[in-house]
Amino acid sequence: MWSSKKKGLVGVLCLGAALLGAGLGVAGLARAGDPEVAVTPVPLSGLCGDNSATLPRDVAGRLAVRAWYTKQTDGIGALARSPVIFFNAGWGGSVEGHMNQIDALVQRGYVVIGIDQKGPDAYREFVDFSGEAAFARTRAAVDLKAGEFAKDNIAVFDLLRAAVPCADDRDVASVLKRLDFERVGIVGYSFGGAVAAETSRQDPRFKAAVNLDGWLFGDVGRLGLKRPFLEISDDSELPTTADLNSNDTVHRLTSRLTDGDYKQVLVNMDRYGGYFLVMVGSRHQSFVDISQRSLLARMASLLPSSRRTIEAVNIYVGAFLDRYVAGGSSDLSKLIASPDDGVRVVFAKSPSMEATQ
């Protein structure tokens, strides 16, 4: 969860980090840019030529969709299908800021479908903490936006599945034939984590969800998720009583949101099961590749190198998805039970696989 002490700076830090990373990369990533990982843009408009389905809510104009996958190797049959992970970035960000995590998922055998919002109104206004009325109004608006972005994920799922037998573009058709639509999960960072959880709440075809350090918006925060859910938080301090009663309006309201979100997640997980982990020593930007690539970006956001955080996230997220999406063997239980000075387990309870929403 984001610390209340830094939320007022998040927008500035994210923008600054992105700009710094554009030309000041200094450290190689563990897996990002792996030569065995291929990427194909997937245009939503006209996937099947004249027979293309009518696009719901103008998704073609608002969404940029790409697929990352391992390059085909000799001996793999044409009908081999891979489990699928949808990936959503944070508020105003791009999935390309998570190539380290995407490459790690591809190396585990997944096809990753990255979805970026590109419409001019997509990120018009985040939660306004300047006063009680503004907070209530914008919080409600962001809850609605999380629900709408979740519907976009579902629309992309439907379009890709419908296009498997008829896609005109040979590269796109080859990618679509790899997708196992019976084994689909979803991962998101920050606001994208809320969208990931809300998507799985709305549509049971998304069998499991991972939230990387985001407040939960949409109905999922209130109702919880009856499907396997992994929450991974940074190591920011939780609000104290003094924070919750601060005379500083911004500090008080951000503290209230953080405190309420944290407690509600635990209530929901106690009801339905789930896993809640903290990456020791991490901060919000530790989950993004830029925190490794740029020394100045790390300095600007007061972060240490986050290589350890991203590598740990890749291990735990991979084990979770292997268990609940791919349906294969997984060392998740061993990881959760084993002492790890880099990961703190807040909550762990096997989810009820039979429950549906």
mmCIF file of C-alpha atoms in Angstrom:
data_model
loop_
_atom_site.group_PDB
_atom_site.id
_atom_site.type_symbol
_atom_site.label_atom_id
_atom_site.label_comp_id
_atom_site.label_asym_id
_atom_site.label_seq_id
_atom_site.Cartn_x
_atom_site.Cartn_y
_atom_site.Cartn_z
ATOM 1 C CA MET A 1 0.000 0.000 0.000
ATOM 2 C CA TRP A 2 1.179 3.505 -0.604
ATOM 3 C CA SER A 3 2.378 5.356 2.450
ATOM 4 C CA SER A 4 0.302 8.397 3.312
ATOM 5 C CA LYS A 5 3.545 10.350 3.610
ATOM 6 C CA LYS A 6 4.318 10.087 -0.068
ATOM 7 C CA LYS A 7 1.003 10.083 -1.894
ATOM 8 C CA GLY A 8 1.073 13.812 -2.551
ATOM 9 C CA LEU A 9 4.363 13.321 -4.421
ATOM 10 C CA VAL A 10 3.454 10.199 -6.385
ATOM 11 C CA GLY A 11 2.355 11.963 -9.576
ATOM 12 C CA VAL A 12 5.480 14.132 -9.693
ATOM 13 C CA LEU A 13 7.787 11.211 -8.943
ATOM 14 C CA CYS A 14 6.212 8.940 -11.551
ATOM 15 C CA LEU A 15 6.522 11.616 -14.234
ATOM 16 C CA GLY A 16 10.060 12.480 -13.213
ATOM 17 C CA ALA A 17 11.125 8.866 -13.180
ATOM 18 C CA ALA A 18 9.695 8.286 -16.639
ATOM 19 C CA LEU A 19 11.504 11.300 -18.082
ATOM 20 C CA LEU A 20 14.785 10.403 -16.427
ATOM 21 C CA GLY A 21 14.608 6.839 -17.611
ATOM 22 C CA ALA A 22 14.218 7.863 -21.226
ATOM 23 C CA GLY A 23 17.886 8.742 -21.602
ATOM 24 C CA LEU A 24 19.690 7.966 -18.355
ATOM 25 C CA GLY A 25 19.644 4.197 -18.030
ATOM 26 C CA VAL A 26 22.641 2.896 -16.120
ATOM 27 C CA ALA A 27 21.902 -0.620 -14.892
ATOM 28 C CA GLY A 28 20.976 -3.691 -16.891
ATOM 29 C CA LEU A 29 17.833 -5.555 -15.881
ATOM 30 C CA ALA A 30 17.752 -9.181 -14.857
ATOM 31 C CA ARG A 31 15.537 -10.257 -17.759
ATOM 32 C CA ALA A 32 14.133 -7.208 -19.543
ATOM 33 C CA GLY A 33 14.645 -7.301 -23.286
ATOM 34 C CA ASP A 34 15.335 -11.033 -23.360
ATOM 35 C CA PRO A 35 16.164 -11.935 -26.993
ATOM 36 C CA GLU A 36 13.999 -15.056 -26.743
ATOM 37 C CA VAL A 37 10.908 -12.956 -26.038
ATOM 38 C CA ALA A 38 8.936 -11.663 -29.020
ATOM 39 C CA VAL A 39 6.250 -8.990 -29.105
ATOM 40 C CA THR A 40 3.412 -8.472 -31.572
ATOM 41 C CA PRO A 41 1.028 -5.490 -31.631
ATOM 42 C CA VAL A 42 -2.574 -6.638 -31.760
ATOM 43 C CA PRO A 43 -4.837 -4.114 -33.517
ATOM 44 C CA LEU A 44 -8.392 -4.494 -32.289
ATOM 45 C CA SER A 45 -9.992 -2.959 -35.350
ATOM 46 C CA GLY A 46 -10.546 -5.278 -38.286
ATOM 47 C CA LEU A 47 -9.024 -8.378 -36.730
ATOM 48 C CA CYS A 48 -11.112 -10.515 -39.050
ATOM 49 C CA GLY A 49 -11.434 -8.134 -41.957
ATOM 50 C CA ASP A 50 -14.999 -7.572 -43.135
ATOM 51 C CA ASN A 51 -16.214 -10.221 -40.707
ATOM 52 C CA SER A 52 -14.886 -8.433 -37.634
ATOM 53 C CA ALA A 53 -17.301 -8.100 -34.753
ATOM 54 C CA THR A 54 -18.627 -4.675 -33.832
ATOM 55 C CA LEU A 55 -16.261 -3.217 -31.254
ATOM 56 C CA PRO A 56 -17.849 -2.364 -27.912
ATOM 57 C CA ARG A 57 -17.380 1.132 -26.517
ATOM 58 C CA ASP A 58 -14.829 2.150 -29.161
ATOM 59 C CA VAL A 59 -12.073 0.060 -27.595
ATOM 60 C CA ALA A 60 -9.997 0.158 -30.794
ATOM 61 C CA GLY A 61 -9.485 3.886 -30.467
ATOM 62 C CA ARG A 62 -8.772 3.852 -26.742
ATOM 63 C CA LEU A 63 -6.637 0.778 -26.183
ATOM 64 C CA ALA A 64 -3.180 -0.312 -27.301
ATOM 65 C CA VAL A 65 -2.780 -4.089 -27.051
ATOM 66 C CA ARG A 66 0.436 -6.060 -27.401
ATOM 67 C CA ALA A 67 1.288 -9.708 -26.904
ATOM 68 C CA TRP A 68 4.609 -10.950 -25.507
ATOM 69 C CA TYR A 69 5.529 -14.604 -25.923
ATOM 70 C CA THR A 70 8.479 -16.924 -26.292
ATOM 71 C CA LYS A 71 9.805 -17.331 -29.794
ATOM 72 C CA GLN A 72 8.681 -20.543 -31.429
ATOM 73 C CA THR A 73 11.273 -23.302 -31.159
ATOM 74 C CA ASP A 74 11.744 -26.467 -33.162
ATOM 75 C CA GLY A 75 9.700 -29.382 -31.943
ATOM 76 C CA ILE A 76 6.793 -27.348 -30.520
ATOM 77 C CA GLY A 77 3.575 -28.342 -32.196
ATOM 78 C CA ALA A 78 1.388 -25.821 -33.944
ATOM 79 C CA LEU A 79 -1.477 -26.603 -31.572
ATOM 80 C CA ALA A 80 0.509 -26.044 -28.363
ATOM 81 C CA ARG A 81 -1.351 -23.495 -26.252
ATOM 82 C CA SER A 82 -0.059 -21.372 -23.409
ATOM 83 C CA PRO A 83 -1.733 -19.920 -20.323
ATOM 84 C CA VAL A 84 -2.429 -16.209 -20.666
ATOM 85 C CA ILE A 85 -1.780 -13.258 -18.359
ATOM 86 C CA PHE A 86 -3.370 -9.876 -18.948
ATOM 87 C CA PHE A 87 -1.229 -7.004 -17.616
ATOM 88 C CA ASN A 88 -2.367 -3.488 -16.640
ATOM 89 C CA ALA A 89 0.020 -0.649 -15.774
ATOM 90 C CA GLY A 90 -0.459 2.084 -13.193
ATOM 91 C CA TRP A 91 -2.246 5.405 -13.530
ATOM 92 C CA GLY A 92 -0.975 7.023 -16.740
ATOM 93 C CA GLY A 93 1.766 4.418 -17.149
ATOM 94 C CA SER A 94 2.548 1.794 -19.775
ATOM 95 C CA VAL A 95 3.064 -1.932 -19.568
ATOM 96 C CA GLU A 96 6.474 -1.351 -21.134
ATOM 97 C CA GLY A 97 7.547 -0.093 -17.720
ATOM 98 C CA HIS A 98 7.253 -3.685 -16.497
ATOM 99 C CA MET A 99 9.306 -5.557 -19.086
ATOM 100 C CA ASN A 100 11.322 -7.300 -16.387
ATOM 101 C CA GLN A 101 8.142 -8.838 -14.974
ATOM 102 C CA ILE A 102 6.699 -9.549 -18.421
ATOM 103 C CA ASP A 103 9.864 -11.323 -19.564
ATOM 104 C CA ALA A 104 9.867 -13.424 -16.398
ATOM 105 C CA LEU A 105 6.267 -14.501 -17.046
ATOM 106 C CA VAL A 106 7.033 -15.376 -20.655
ATOM 107 C CA GLN A 107 10.007 -17.468 -19.530
ATOM 108 C CA ARG A 108 7.600 -19.398 -17.288
ATOM 109 C CA GLY A 109 5.501 -20.289 -20.326
ATOM 110 C CA TYR A 110 2.834 -17.565 -20.350
ATOM 111 C CA VAL A 111 1.688 -15.300 -23.153
ATOM 112 C CA VAL A 112 1.309 -11.800 -21.723
ATOM 113 C CA ILE A 113 -1.362 -9.491 -23.127
ATOM 114 C CA GLY A 114 -0.447 -5.909 -22.243
ATOM 115 C CA ILE A 115 -3.257 -3.347 -22.390
ATOM 116 C CA ASP A 116 -2.567 0.395 -22.294
ATOM 117 C CA GLN A 117 -5.206 3.094 -22.139
ATOM 118 C CA LYS A 118 -4.380 5.736 -24.757
ATOM 119 C CA GLY A 119 -7.561 7.826 -24.865
ATOM 120 C CA PRO A 120 -7.220 11.527 -23.943
ATOM 121 C CA ASP A 121 -9.719 11.202 -21.095
ATOM 122 C CA ALA A 122 -8.378 7.969 -19.627
ATOM 123 C CA TYR A 123 -6.432 9.589 -16.797
ATOM 124 C CA ARG A 124 -8.102 12.948 -16.506
ATOM 125 C CA GLU A 125 -8.380 13.066 -12.725
ATOM 126 C CA PHE A 126 -7.153 10.918 -9.855
ATOM 127 C CA VAL A 127 -8.390 11.096 -6.253
ATOM 128 C CA ASP A 128 -8.274 14.675 -4.985
ATOM 129 C CA PHE A 129 -7.205 14.840 -1.332
ATOM 130 C CA SER A 130 -7.523 18.608 -0.958
ATOM 131 C CA GLY A 131 -10.836 18.466 0.921
ATOM 132 C CA GLU A 132 -13.611 16.154 2.099
ATOM 133 C CA ALA A 133 -16.016 16.996 -0.731
ATOM 134 C CA ALA A 134 -13.377 16.718 -3.460
ATOM 135 C CA PHE A 135 -12.154 13.443 -1.958
ATOM 136 C CA ALA A 136 -15.626 11.896 -1.956
ATOM 137 C CA ARG A 137 -16.401 13.053 -5.499
ATOM 138 C CA THR A 138 -13.151 11.942 -7.087
ATOM 139 C CA ARG A 139 -12.969 8.696 -5.133
ATOM 140 C CA ALA A 140 -16.362 7.756 -6.554
ATOM 141 C CA ALA A 141 -15.202 8.706 -10.056
ATOM 142 C CA VAL A 142 -12.049 6.585 -9.780
ATOM 143 C CA ASP A 143 -14.119 3.653 -8.491
ATOM 144 C CA LEU A 144 -16.215 3.929 -11.647
ATOM 145 C CA LYS A 145 -13.112 4.185 -13.819
ATOM 146 C CA ALA A 146 -11.685 0.992 -12.345
ATOM 147 C CA GLY A 147 -14.929 -0.736 -13.286
ATOM 148 C CA GLU A 148 -14.797 0.665 -16.822
ATOM 149 C CA PHE A 149 -11.165 -0.353 -17.326
ATOM 150 C CA ALA A 150 -12.112 -3.842 -16.120
ATOM 151 C CA LYS A 151 -14.802 -3.952 -18.818
ATOM 152 C CA ASP A 152 -12.106 -3.030 -21.351
ATOM 153 C CA ASN A 153 -10.076 -6.069 -20.289
ATOM 154 C CA ILE A 154 -13.138 -8.243 -20.709
ATOM 155 C CA ALA A 155 -13.864 -6.747 -24.137
ATOM 156 C CA VAL A 156 -10.303 -7.498 -25.268
ATOM 157 C CA PHE A 157 -10.662 -11.075 -24.010
ATOM 158 C CA ASP A 158 -13.841 -11.512 -26.046
ATOM 159 C CA LEU A 159 -12.360 -9.943 -29.189
ATOM 160 C CA LEU A 160 -9.200 -12.042 -29.095
ATOM 161 C CA ARG A 161 -11.078 -15.268 -28.525
ATOM 162 C CA ALA A 162 -13.550 -14.523 -31.325
ATOM 163 C CA ALA A 163 -10.695 -13.736 -33.737
ATOM 164 C CA VAL A 164 -8.803 -17.025 -33.297
ATOM 165 C CA PRO A 165 -10.359 -18.761 -36.341
ATOM 166 C CA CYS A 166 -10.474 -15.735 -38.621
ATOM 167 C CA ALA A 167 -7.653 -13.223 -37.956
ATOM 168 C CA ASP A 168 -6.287 -11.874 -41.242
ATOM 169 C CA ASP A 169 -2.828 -10.792 -40.103
ATOM 170 C CA ARG A 170 -0.536 -13.829 -40.110
ATOM 171 C CA ASP A 171 1.563 -12.700 -37.124
ATOM 172 C CA VAL A 172 -1.497 -11.880 -35.054
ATOM 173 C CA ALA A 173 -3.186 -15.136 -36.071
ATOM 174 C CA SER A 174 -0.106 -17.069 -34.973
ATOM 175 C CA VAL A 175 -0.193 -15.399 -31.556
ATOM 176 C CA LEU A 176 -3.919 -15.973 -31.073
ATOM 177 C CA LYS A 177 -3.537 -19.674 -31.798
ATOM 178 C CA ARG A 178 -1.140 -19.895 -28.853
ATOM 179 C CA LEU A 179 -3.681 -18.620 -26.327
ATOM 180 C CA ASP A 180 -5.381 -21.005 -23.930
ATOM 181 C CA PHE A 181 -8.542 -19.116 -23.025
ATOM 182 C CA GLU A 182 -9.350 -21.643 -20.326
ATOM 183 C CA ARG A 183 -6.243 -20.602 -18.367
ATOM 184 C CA VAL A 184 -6.241 -16.841 -17.999
ATOM 185 C CA GLY A 185 -5.083 -14.667 -15.116
ATOM 186 C CA ILE A 186 -4.471 -10.957 -14.662
ATOM 187 C CA VAL A 187 -1.760 -8.814 -13.059
ATOM 188 C CA GLY A 188 -1.659 -5.080 -12.458
ATOM 189 C CA TYR A 189 0.533 -2.460 -10.825
ATOM 190 C CA SER A 190 -0.791 0.418 -8.693
ATOM 191 C CA PHE A 191 -4.145 1.502 -10.172
ATOM 192 C CA GLY A 192 -3.702 -1.343 -12.650
ATOM 193 C CA GLY A 193 -3.701 -3.694 -9.665
ATOM 194 C CA ALA A 194 -7.149 -2.457 -8.711
ATOM 195 C CA VAL A 195 -8.278 -2.943 -12.317
ATOM 196 C CA ALA A 196 -6.852 -6.478 -12.310
ATOM 197 C CA ALA A 197 -8.752 -7.419 -9.149
ATOM 198 C CA GLU A 198 -11.956 -5.776 -10.381
ATOM 199 C CA THR A 199 -11.658 -7.572 -13.735
ATOM 200 C CA SER A 200 -11.470 -10.954 -12.017
ATOM 201 C CA ARG A 201 -14.415 -9.999 -9.818
ATOM 202 C CA GLN A 202 -16.520 -9.124 -12.851
ATOM 203 C CA ASP A 203 -15.546 -12.088 -15.009
ATOM 204 C CA PRO A 204 -14.729 -15.570 -13.619
ATOM 205 C CA ARG A 205 -12.820 -16.441 -16.787
ATOM 206 C CA PHE A 206 -9.950 -14.500 -15.198
ATOM 207 C CA LYS A 207 -9.111 -17.257 -12.761
ATOM 208 C CA ALA A 208 -6.740 -15.344 -10.478
ATOM 209 C CA ALA A 209 -5.584 -11.778 -9.912
ATOM 210 C CA VAL A 210 -2.392 -10.105 -8.671
ATOM 211 C CA ASN A 211 -2.300 -6.569 -7.290
ATOM 212 C CA LEU A 212 1.187 -5.038 -7.183
ATOM 213 C CA ASP A 213 1.065 -2.263 -4.580
ATOM 214 C CA GLY A 214 -2.213 -0.566 -5.389
ATOM 215 C CA TRP A 215 -5.177 0.725 -3.440
ATOM 216 C CA LEU A 216 -8.279 -1.237 -4.434
ATOM 217 C CA PHE A 217 -10.859 0.758 -6.353
ATOM 218 C CA GLY A 218 -14.109 -0.387 -7.894
ATOM 219 C CA ASP A 219 -16.526 -2.792 -6.230
ATOM 220 C CA VAL A 220 -13.807 -5.325 -5.452
ATOM 221 C CA GLY A 221 -12.485 -3.246 -2.550
ATOM 222 C CA ARG A 222 -15.854 -3.406 -0.835
ATOM 223 C CA LEU A 223 -16.967 -6.890 -1.898
ATOM 224 C CA GLY A 224 -13.661 -8.731 -1.984
ATOM 225 C CA LEU A 225 -12.592 -11.345 -4.513
ATOM 226 C CA LYS A 226 -13.871 -14.909 -4.365
ATOM 227 C CA ARG A 227 -11.109 -16.101 -6.640
ATOM 228 C CA PRO A 228 -7.419 -16.612 -5.907
ATOM 229 C CA PHE A 229 -5.914 -13.220 -5.096
ATOM 230 C CA LEU A 230 -2.339 -12.157 -4.401
ATOM 231 C CA GLU A 231 -1.649 -8.719 -2.934
ATOM 232 C CA ILE A 232 1.982 -7.550 -2.833
ATOM 233 C CA SER A 233 2.688 -4.291 -1.019
ATOM 234 C CA ASP A 234 5.660 -2.033 -0.570
ATOM 235 C CA ASP A 235 7.172 -1.562 2.883
ATOM 236 C CA SER A 236 5.817 1.899 3.678
ATOM 237 C CA GLU A 237 4.626 2.404 7.232
ATOM 238 C CA LEU A 238 0.922 2.111 7.918
ATOM 239 C CA PRO A 239 -0.858 5.241 9.183
ATOM 240 C CA THR A 240 -0.865 5.880 12.905
ATOM 241 C CA THR A 241 -3.687 7.375 14.964
ATOM 242 C CA ALA A 242 -1.913 10.705 14.671
ATOM 243 C CA ASP A 243 -1.849 10.365 10.872
ATOM 244 C CA LEU A 244 -5.568 9.575 10.771
ATOM 245 C CA ASN A 245 -6.358 12.665 12.831
ATOM 246 C CA SER A 246 -3.817 15.025 11.300
ATOM 247 C CA ASN A 247 -4.744 18.681 10.844
ATOM 248 C CA ASP A 248 -3.170 18.472 7.394
ATOM 249 C CA THR A 249 -6.111 17.604 5.134
ATOM 250 C CA VAL A 250 -4.104 15.835 2.433
ATOM 251 C CA HIS A 251 -2.176 13.793 4.964
ATOM 252 C CA ARG A 252 -5.332 12.877 6.898
ATOM 253 C CA LEU A 253 -7.308 11.787 3.830
ATOM 254 C CA THR A 254 -4.508 9.772 2.250
ATOM 255 C CA SER A 255 -3.928 8.111 5.606
ATOM 256 C CA ARG A 256 -7.626 7.312 5.865
ATOM 257 C CA LEU A 257 -7.687 5.731 2.415
ATOM 258 C CA THR A 258 -4.571 3.659 3.114
ATOM 259 C CA ASP A 259 -5.822 2.491 6.503
ATOM 260 C CA GLY A 260 -9.277 1.595 5.232
ATOM 261 C CA ASP A 261 -7.925 -0.223 2.204
ATOM 262 C CA TYR A 262 -5.470 -2.271 4.266
ATOM 263 C CA LYS A 263 -8.087 -3.344 6.780
ATOM 264 C CA GLN A 264 -10.694 -4.168 4.136
ATOM 265 C CA VAL A 265 -8.262 -6.344 2.186
ATOM 266 C CA LEU A 266 -7.584 -8.392 5.318
ATOM 267 C CA VAL A 267 -11.316 -8.714 6.059
ATOM 268 C CA ASN A 268 -11.972 -9.893 2.505
ATOM 269 C CA MET A 269 -9.076 -12.336 2.520
ATOM 270 C CA ASP A 270 -10.184 -13.773 5.835
ATOM 271 C CA ARG A 271 -13.569 -14.389 4.209
ATOM 272 C CA TYR A 272 -12.452 -15.763 0.848
ATOM 273 C CA GLY A 273 -8.765 -16.597 1.232
ATOM 274 C CA GLY A 274 -5.770 -14.999 -0.430
ATOM 275 C CA TYR A 275 -2.146 -14.020 0.051
ATOM 276 C CA PHE A 276 -0.841 -10.666 1.286
ATOM 277 C CA LEU A 277 2.921 -10.101 1.101
ATOM 278 C CA VAL A 278 5.178 -7.131 1.817
ATOM 279 C CA MET A 279 8.470 -6.650 -0.038
ATOM 280 C CA VAL A 280 10.817 -5.592 2.760
ATOM 281 C CA GLY A 281 12.654 -2.331 2.120
ATOM 282 C CA SER A 282 10.661 -1.495 -1.018
ATOM 283 C CA ARG A 283 8.734 1.595 -2.056
ATOM 284 C CA HIS A 284 5.997 2.099 -4.619
ATOM 285 C CA GLN A 285 8.370 2.775 -7.521
ATOM 286 C CA SER A 286 10.425 -0.328 -6.661
ATOM 287 C CA PHE A 287 7.957 -2.389 -8.707
ATOM 288 C CA VAL A 288 8.715 -0.537 -11.957
ATOM 289 C CA ASP A 289 11.734 -1.213 -14.188
ATOM 290 C CA ILE A 290 12.711 2.457 -14.172
ATOM 291 C CA SER A 291 13.822 2.149 -10.550
ATOM 292 C CA GLN A 292 16.653 -0.076 -11.780
ATOM 293 C CA ARG A 293 17.489 1.583 -15.073
ATOM 294 C CA SER A 294 18.147 5.112 -13.904
ATOM 295 C CA LEU A 295 20.371 6.214 -11.047
ATOM 296 C CA LEU A 296 18.825 9.679 -11.128
ATOM 297 C CA ALA A 297 15.339 8.207 -11.026
ATOM 298 C CA ARG A 298 16.271 6.288 -7.898
ATOM 299 C CA MET A 299 17.717 9.428 -6.364
ATOM 300 C CA ALA A 300 14.662 11.496 -7.308
ATOM 301 C CA SER A 301 12.300 9.070 -5.601
ATOM 302 C CA LEU A 302 14.666 8.321 -2.707
ATOM 303 C CA LEU A 303 14.791 4.646 -3.656
ATOM 304 C CA PRO A 304 17.509 2.067 -3.350
ATOM 305 C CA SER A 305 18.088 -0.190 -6.322
ATOM 306 C CA SER A 306 15.022 -2.410 -6.465
ATOM 307 C CA ARG A 307 16.512 -5.397 -8.273
ATOM 308 C CA ARG A 308 15.862 -7.575 -5.213
ATOM 309 C CA THR A 309 12.236 -6.426 -5.033
ATOM 310 C CA ILE A 310 11.490 -7.163 -8.686
ATOM 311 C CA GLU A 311 13.235 -10.530 -8.575
ATOM 312 C CA ALA A 312 11.265 -11.529 -5.452
ATOM 313 C CA VAL A 313 8.024 -10.310 -7.021
ATOM 314 C CA ASN A 314 8.751 -12.395 -10.112
ATOM 315 C CA ILE A 315 9.314 -15.516 -8.010
ATOM 316 C CA TYR A 316 6.191 -15.186 -5.853
ATOM 317 C CA VAL A 317 3.890 -13.994 -8.659
ATOM 318 C CA GLY A 318 5.141 -16.794 -10.905
ATOM 319 C CA ALA A 319 4.526 -19.451 -8.249
ATOM 320 C CA PHE A 320 1.035 -18.060 -7.550
ATOM 321 C CA LEU A 321 0.051 -18.023 -11.229
ATOM 322 C CA ASP A 322 1.531 -21.455 -11.845
ATOM 323 C CA ARG A 323 -0.710 -22.793 -9.081
ATOM 324 C CA TYR A 324 -3.960 -20.993 -9.818
ATOM 325 C CA VAL A 325 -3.851 -20.210 -13.555
ATOM 326 C CA ALA A 326 -1.534 -22.661 -15.301
ATOM 327 C CA GLY A 327 -2.675 -25.502 -13.058
ATOM 328 C CA GLY A 328 0.798 -26.947 -12.827
ATOM 329 C CA SER A 329 3.148 -27.721 -9.987
ATOM 330 C CA SER A 330 4.089 -24.739 -7.857
ATOM 331 C CA ASP A 331 6.363 -23.983 -4.937
ATOM 332 C CA LEU A 332 4.018 -21.295 -3.608
ATOM 333 C CA SER A 333 3.260 -23.092 -0.334
ATOM 334 C CA LYS A 334 6.938 -23.660 0.286
ATOM 335 C CA LEU A 335 7.731 -20.029 -0.457
ATOM 336 C CA ILE A 336 5.015 -18.781 1.883
ATOM 337 C CA ALA A 337 6.114 -21.105 4.685
ATOM 338 C CA SER A 338 9.863 -20.532 4.359
ATOM 339 C CA PRO A 339 11.623 -17.732 6.272
ATOM 340 C CA ASP A 340 12.597 -14.956 3.852
ATOM 341 C CA ASP A 341 14.153 -11.759 5.158
ATOM 342 C CA GLY A 342 13.165 -9.985 1.945
ATOM 343 C CA VAL A 343 9.455 -10.892 2.089
ATOM 344 C CA ARG A 344 7.047 -10.517 4.999
ATOM 345 C CA VAL A 345 3.866 -12.581 4.982
ATOM 346 C CA VAL A 346 0.935 -10.546 6.316
ATOM 347 C CA PHE A 347 -1.786 -13.053 5.484
ATOM 348 C CA ALA A 348 -1.947 -16.466 3.840
ATOM 349 C CA LYS A 349 -5.041 -18.600 3.475
ATOM 350 C CA SER A 350 -5.787 -20.931 0.590
ATOM 351 C CA PRO A 351 -8.624 -19.443 -1.480
ATOM 352 C CA SER A 352 -11.874 -21.273 -2.072
ATOM 353 C CA MET A 353 -11.625 -22.443 -5.667
ATOM 354 C CA GLU A 354 -15.307 -23.399 -5.817
ATOM 355 C CA ALA A 355 -16.713 -19.965 -4.989
ATOM 356 C CA THR A 356 -17.868 -17.763 -7.853
ATOM 357 C CA GLN A 357 -19.202 -14.224 -8.105
#
